[in-house]
CSV table of N, CA, C and O in Angstrom, one decimal:
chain,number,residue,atom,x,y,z
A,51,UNK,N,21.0,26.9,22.0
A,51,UNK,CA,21.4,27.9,20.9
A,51,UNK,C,21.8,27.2,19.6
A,51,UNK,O,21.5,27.8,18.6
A,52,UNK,N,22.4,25.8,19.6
A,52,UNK,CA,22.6,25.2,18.4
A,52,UNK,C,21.1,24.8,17.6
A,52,UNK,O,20.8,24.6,16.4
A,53,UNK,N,20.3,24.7,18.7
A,53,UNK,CA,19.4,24.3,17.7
A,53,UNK,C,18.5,25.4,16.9
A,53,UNK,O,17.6,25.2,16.0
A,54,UNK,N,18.9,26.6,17.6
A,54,UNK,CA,18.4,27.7,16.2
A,54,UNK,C,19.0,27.8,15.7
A,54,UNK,O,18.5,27.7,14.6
A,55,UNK,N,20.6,28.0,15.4
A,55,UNK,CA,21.0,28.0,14.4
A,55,UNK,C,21.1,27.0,13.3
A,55,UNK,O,21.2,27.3,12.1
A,56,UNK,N,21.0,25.9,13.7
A,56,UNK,CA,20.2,24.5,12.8
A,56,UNK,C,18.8,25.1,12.0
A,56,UNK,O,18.4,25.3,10.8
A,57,UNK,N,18.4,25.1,12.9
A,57,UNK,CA,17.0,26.0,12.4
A,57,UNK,C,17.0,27.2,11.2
A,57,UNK,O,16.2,27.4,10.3
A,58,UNK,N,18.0,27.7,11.4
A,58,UNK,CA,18.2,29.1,10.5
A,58,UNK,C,19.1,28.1,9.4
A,58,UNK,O,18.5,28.3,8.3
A,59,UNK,N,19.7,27.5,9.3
A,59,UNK,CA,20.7,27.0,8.2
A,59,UNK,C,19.6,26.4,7.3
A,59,UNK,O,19.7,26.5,6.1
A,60,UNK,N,18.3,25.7,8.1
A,60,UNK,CA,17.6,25.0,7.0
A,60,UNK,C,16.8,26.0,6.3
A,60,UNK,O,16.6,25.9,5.1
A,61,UNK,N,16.3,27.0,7.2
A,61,UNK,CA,15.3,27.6,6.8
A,61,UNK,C,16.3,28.9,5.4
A,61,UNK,O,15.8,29.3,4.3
A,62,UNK,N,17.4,29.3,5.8
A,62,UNK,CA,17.9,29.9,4.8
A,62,UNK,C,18.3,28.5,3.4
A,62,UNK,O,17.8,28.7,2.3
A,63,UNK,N,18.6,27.9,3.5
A,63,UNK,CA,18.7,26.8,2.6
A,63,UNK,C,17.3,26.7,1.8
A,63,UNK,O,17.0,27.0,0.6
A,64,UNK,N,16.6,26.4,2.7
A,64,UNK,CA,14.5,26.1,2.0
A,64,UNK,C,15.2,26.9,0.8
A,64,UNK,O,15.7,26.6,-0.3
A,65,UNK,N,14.8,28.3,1.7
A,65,UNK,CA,15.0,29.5,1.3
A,65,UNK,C,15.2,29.6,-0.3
A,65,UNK,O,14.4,29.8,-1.1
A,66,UNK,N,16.5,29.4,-0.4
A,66,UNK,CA,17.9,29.8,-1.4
A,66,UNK,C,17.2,28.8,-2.6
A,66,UNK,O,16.7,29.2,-3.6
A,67,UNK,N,17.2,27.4,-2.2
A,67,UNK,CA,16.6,26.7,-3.1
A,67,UNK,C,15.1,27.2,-4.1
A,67,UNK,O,14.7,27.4,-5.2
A,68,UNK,N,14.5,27.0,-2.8
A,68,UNK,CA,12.6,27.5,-3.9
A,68,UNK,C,13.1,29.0,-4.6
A,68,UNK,O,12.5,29.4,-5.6
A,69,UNK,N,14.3,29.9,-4.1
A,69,UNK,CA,14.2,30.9,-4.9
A,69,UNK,C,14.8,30.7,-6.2
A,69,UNK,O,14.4,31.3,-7.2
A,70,UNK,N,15.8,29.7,-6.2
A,70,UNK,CA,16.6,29.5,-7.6
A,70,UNK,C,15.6,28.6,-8.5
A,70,UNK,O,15.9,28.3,-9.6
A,71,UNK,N,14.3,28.3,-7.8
A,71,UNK,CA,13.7,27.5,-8.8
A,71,UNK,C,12.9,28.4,-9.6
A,71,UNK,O,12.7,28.4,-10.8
A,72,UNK,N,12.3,29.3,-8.7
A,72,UNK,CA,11.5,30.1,-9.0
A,72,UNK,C,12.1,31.2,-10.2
A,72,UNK,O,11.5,31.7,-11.2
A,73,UNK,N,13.2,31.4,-9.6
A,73,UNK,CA,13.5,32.4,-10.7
A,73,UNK,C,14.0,31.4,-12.1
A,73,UNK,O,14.3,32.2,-13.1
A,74,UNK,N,14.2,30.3,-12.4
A,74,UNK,CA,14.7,29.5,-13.6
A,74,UNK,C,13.2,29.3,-13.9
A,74,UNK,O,13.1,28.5,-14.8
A,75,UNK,N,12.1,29.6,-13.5
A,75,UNK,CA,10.9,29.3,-14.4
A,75,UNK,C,10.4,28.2,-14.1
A,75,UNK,O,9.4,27.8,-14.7
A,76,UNK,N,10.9,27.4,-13.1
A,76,UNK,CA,10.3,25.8,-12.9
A,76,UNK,C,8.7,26.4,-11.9
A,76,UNK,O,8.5,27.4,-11.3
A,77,UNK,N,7.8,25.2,-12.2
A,77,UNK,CA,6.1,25.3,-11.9
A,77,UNK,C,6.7,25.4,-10.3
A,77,UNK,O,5.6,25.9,-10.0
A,78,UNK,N,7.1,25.4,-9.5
A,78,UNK,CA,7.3,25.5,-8.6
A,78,UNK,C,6.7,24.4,-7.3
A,78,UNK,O,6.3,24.5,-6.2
A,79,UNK,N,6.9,23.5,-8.1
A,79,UNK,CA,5.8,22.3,-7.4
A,79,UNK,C,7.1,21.1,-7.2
A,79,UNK,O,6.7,20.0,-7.5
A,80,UNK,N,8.7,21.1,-6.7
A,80,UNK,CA,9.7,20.7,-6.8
A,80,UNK,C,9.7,19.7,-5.3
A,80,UNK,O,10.4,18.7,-4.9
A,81,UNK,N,8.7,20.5,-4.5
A,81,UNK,CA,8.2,20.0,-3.2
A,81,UNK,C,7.7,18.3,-2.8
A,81,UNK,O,7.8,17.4,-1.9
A,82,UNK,N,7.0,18.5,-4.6
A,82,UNK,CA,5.8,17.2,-4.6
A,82,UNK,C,7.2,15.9,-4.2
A,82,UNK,O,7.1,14.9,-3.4
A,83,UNK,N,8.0,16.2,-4.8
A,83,UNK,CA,8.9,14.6,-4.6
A,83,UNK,C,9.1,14.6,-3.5
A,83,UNK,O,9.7,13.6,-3.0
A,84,UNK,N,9.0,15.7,-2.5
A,84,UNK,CA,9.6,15.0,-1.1
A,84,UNK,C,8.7,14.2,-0.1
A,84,UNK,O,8.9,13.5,0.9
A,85,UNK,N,7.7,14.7,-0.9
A,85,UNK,CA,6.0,13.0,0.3
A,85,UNK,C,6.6,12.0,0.3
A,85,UNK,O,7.1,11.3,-0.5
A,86,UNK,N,6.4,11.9,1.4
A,86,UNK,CA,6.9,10.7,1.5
A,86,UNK,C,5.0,9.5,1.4
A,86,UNK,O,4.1,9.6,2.3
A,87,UNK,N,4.8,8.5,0.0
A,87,UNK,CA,3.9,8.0,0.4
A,87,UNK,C,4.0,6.5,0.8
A,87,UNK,O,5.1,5.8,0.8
A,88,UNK,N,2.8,6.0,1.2
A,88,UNK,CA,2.7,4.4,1.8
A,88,UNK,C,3.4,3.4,0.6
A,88,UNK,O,3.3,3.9,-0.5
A,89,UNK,N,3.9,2.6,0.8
A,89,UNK,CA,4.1,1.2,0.0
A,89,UNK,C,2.9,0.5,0.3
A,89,UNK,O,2.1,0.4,1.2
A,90,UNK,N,3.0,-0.1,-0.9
A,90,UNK,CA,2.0,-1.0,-0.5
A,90,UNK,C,3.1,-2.2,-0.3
A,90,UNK,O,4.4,-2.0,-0.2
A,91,UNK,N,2.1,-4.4,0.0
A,91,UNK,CA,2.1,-4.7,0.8
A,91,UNK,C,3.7,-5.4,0.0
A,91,UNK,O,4.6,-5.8,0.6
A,92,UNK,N,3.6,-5.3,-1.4
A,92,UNK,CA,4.0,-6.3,-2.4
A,92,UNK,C,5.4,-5.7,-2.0
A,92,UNK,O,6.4,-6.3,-1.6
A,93,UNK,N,5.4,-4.0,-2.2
A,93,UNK,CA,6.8,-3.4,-2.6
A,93,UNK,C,7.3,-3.3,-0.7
A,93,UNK,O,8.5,-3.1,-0.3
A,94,UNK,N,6.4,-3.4,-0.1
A,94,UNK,CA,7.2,-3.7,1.2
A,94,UNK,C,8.3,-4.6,1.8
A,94,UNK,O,9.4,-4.3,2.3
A,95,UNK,N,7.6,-5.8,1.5
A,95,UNK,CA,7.9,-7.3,1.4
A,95,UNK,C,9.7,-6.6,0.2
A,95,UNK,O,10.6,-6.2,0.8
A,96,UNK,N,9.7,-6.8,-1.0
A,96,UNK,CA,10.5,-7.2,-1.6
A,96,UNK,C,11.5,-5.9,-1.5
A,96,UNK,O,12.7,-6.0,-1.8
A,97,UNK,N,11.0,-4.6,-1.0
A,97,UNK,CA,12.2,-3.9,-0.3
A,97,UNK,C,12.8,-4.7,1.1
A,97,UNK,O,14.0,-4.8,1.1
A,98,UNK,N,12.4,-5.1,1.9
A,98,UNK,CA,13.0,-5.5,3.2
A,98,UNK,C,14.2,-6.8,2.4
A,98,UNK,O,15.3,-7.1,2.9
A,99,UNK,N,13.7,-7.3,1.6
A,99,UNK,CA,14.1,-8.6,1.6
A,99,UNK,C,15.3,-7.8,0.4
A,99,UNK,O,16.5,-8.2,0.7
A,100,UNK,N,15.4,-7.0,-0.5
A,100,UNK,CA,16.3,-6.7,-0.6
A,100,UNK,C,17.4,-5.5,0.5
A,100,UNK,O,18.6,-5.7,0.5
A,101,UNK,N,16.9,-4.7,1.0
A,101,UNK,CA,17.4,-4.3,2.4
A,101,UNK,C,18.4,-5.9,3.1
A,101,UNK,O,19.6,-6.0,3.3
A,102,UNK,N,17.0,-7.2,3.2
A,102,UNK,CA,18.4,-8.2,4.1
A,102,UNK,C,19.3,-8.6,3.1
A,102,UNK,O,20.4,-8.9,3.6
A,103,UNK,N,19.2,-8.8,2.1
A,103,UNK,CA,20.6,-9.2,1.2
A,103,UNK,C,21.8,-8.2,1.0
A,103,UNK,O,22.9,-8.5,0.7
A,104,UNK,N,21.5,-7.1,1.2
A,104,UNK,CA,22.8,-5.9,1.6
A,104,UNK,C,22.9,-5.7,3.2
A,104,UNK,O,23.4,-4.7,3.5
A,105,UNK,N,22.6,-6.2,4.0
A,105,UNK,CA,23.0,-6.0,5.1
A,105,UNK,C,23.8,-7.9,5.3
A,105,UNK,O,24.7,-8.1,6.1
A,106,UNK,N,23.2,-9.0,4.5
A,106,UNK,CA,24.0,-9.9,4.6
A,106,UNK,C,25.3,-9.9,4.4
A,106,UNK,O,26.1,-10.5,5.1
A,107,UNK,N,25.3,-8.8,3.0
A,107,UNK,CA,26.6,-8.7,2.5
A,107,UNK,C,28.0,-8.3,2.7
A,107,UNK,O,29.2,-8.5,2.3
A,108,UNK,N,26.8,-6.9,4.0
A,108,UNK,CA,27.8,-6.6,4.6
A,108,UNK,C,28.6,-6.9,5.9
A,108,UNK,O,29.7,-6.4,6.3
A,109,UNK,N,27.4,-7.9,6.6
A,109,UNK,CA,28.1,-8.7,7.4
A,109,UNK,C,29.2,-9.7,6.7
A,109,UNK,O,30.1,-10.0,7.4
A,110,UNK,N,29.1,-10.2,5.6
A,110,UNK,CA,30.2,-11.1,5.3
A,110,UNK,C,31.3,-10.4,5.2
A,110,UNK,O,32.2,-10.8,5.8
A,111,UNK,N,31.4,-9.2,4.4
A,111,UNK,CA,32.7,-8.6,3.9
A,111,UNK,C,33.3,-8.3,5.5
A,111,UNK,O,34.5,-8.5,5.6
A,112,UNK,N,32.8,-8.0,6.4
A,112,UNK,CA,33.2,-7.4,7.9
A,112,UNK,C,33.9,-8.7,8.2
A,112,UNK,O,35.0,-8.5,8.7
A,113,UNK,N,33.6,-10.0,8.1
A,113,UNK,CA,33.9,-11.1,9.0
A,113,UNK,C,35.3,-11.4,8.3
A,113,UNK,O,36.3,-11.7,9.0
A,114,UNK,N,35.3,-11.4,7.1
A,114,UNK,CA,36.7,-11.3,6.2
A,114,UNK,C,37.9,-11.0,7.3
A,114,UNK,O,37.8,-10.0,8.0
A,115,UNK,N,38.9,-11.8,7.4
A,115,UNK,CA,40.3,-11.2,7.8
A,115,UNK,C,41.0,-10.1,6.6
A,115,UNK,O,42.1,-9.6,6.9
């Protein structure tokens, strides 16, 4: 049962949103940013490696007394 009502919270949400866009005049195309597309090989590489320099960081701050 929770997971229709999950269901229903998103779908009234969708909802509520494309309508407030729609009615403020926006092209209605607010959707396009949510694709998710591929990286390529370059921007993969130097996301991960910045991803491991914040997770170093936050191993150090944790080991702190």
């Amino acid at each position: 049962m929770k997971d229709l009502l999950v269901n229903f919270v998103g779908a009234l949400a969708f909802s509520v949103v494309g309508y407030l866009s729609l009615r403020r005049g926006e092209s209605g195309n607010w959707a396009a940013g949510l694709h998710v597309t591929p990286l390529s090989e370059d921007q993969y590489e130097k996301s991960e490696k910045c991803l491991d320099s914040i997770a170093a960081g936050r191993r150090r701050r944790l080991r702190r007394p």
